[in-house]
Amino acid sequence: MDSFINEDELYIRLLFTSDGSEESIGWFVDDIHLILNQEMPDVSVNDEFVLPSTVELYPAYPNPFNPVTSIRYNLPQAGLVNLKVYDLMGREIRTLTDGFENAGMKSVLWDARDNHGNMISSGVYIYRLEAAGQVQANKLILLK
């Protein structure tokens, strides 16, 4: 380890991976550079968090996708939330969320599987959010 230390700097290497099956698509951390003996800048934190006045459904990312996409939405208040994926014939493919959720930003991953766990085919799909008495929908494209 001595070869990684000089008088003012210390290098630490971390390798972290996520498979994307939980709350996000996945992220990686590599090569952290710590600089010692330097003054820390004054950093203030804004504790104010503003909720939206209406439900906000954001474009899925990535889109087109294969095999996983993230669907984000922002809720102005706590309440019942229903998020489903449909094919272009209007048939329900997958229920992603159906229940009570607190207000704030949410993110749901869809792994291109139907309600039975089967992989679906390439095509155009609609994801539809019902919350706070509002309905919003957007298009998704699965490319294999």
PDB file of C-alpha atoms in Angstrom, residues 2 19 31 43 48 51 60 70 73 102 108 112 126 137:
ATOM      1  CA  ASP A   2       2.965   2.341   0.548  1.00  0.00           C
ATOM      2  CA  ASP A  19     -27.055  -5.411 -11.651  1.00  0.00           C
ATOM      3  CA  ASP A  31     -10.928   5.347  -8.765  1.00  0.00           C
ATOM      4  CA  VAL A  43     -21.154  24.028   1.549  1.00  0.00           C
ATOM      5  CA  GLU A  48     -36.426  23.056   1.381  1.00  0.00           C
ATOM      6  CA  LEU A  51     -43.567  18.930  -4.040  1.00  0.00           C
ATOM      7  CA  ALA A  60     -38.785   6.370 -19.398  1.00  0.00           C
ATOM      8  CA  SER A  70     -36.684   3.146 -15.477  1.00  0.00           C
ATOM      9  CA  TYR A  73     -42.922  10.000 -11.488  1.00  0.00           C
ATOM     10  CA  ASN A 102     -46.072   8.716  -0.037  1.00  0.00           C
ATOM     11  CA  VAL A 108     -39.785   1.919 -10.895  1.00  0.00           C
ATOM     12  CA  ALA A 112     -39.676  -6.293 -20.078  1.00  0.00           C
ATOM     13  CA  ILE A 126     -47.786   2.313 -23.223  1.00  0.00           C
ATOM     14  CA  ALA A 137     -49.443   7.923 -20.148  1.00  0.00           C
TER      15      ALA A 137
END
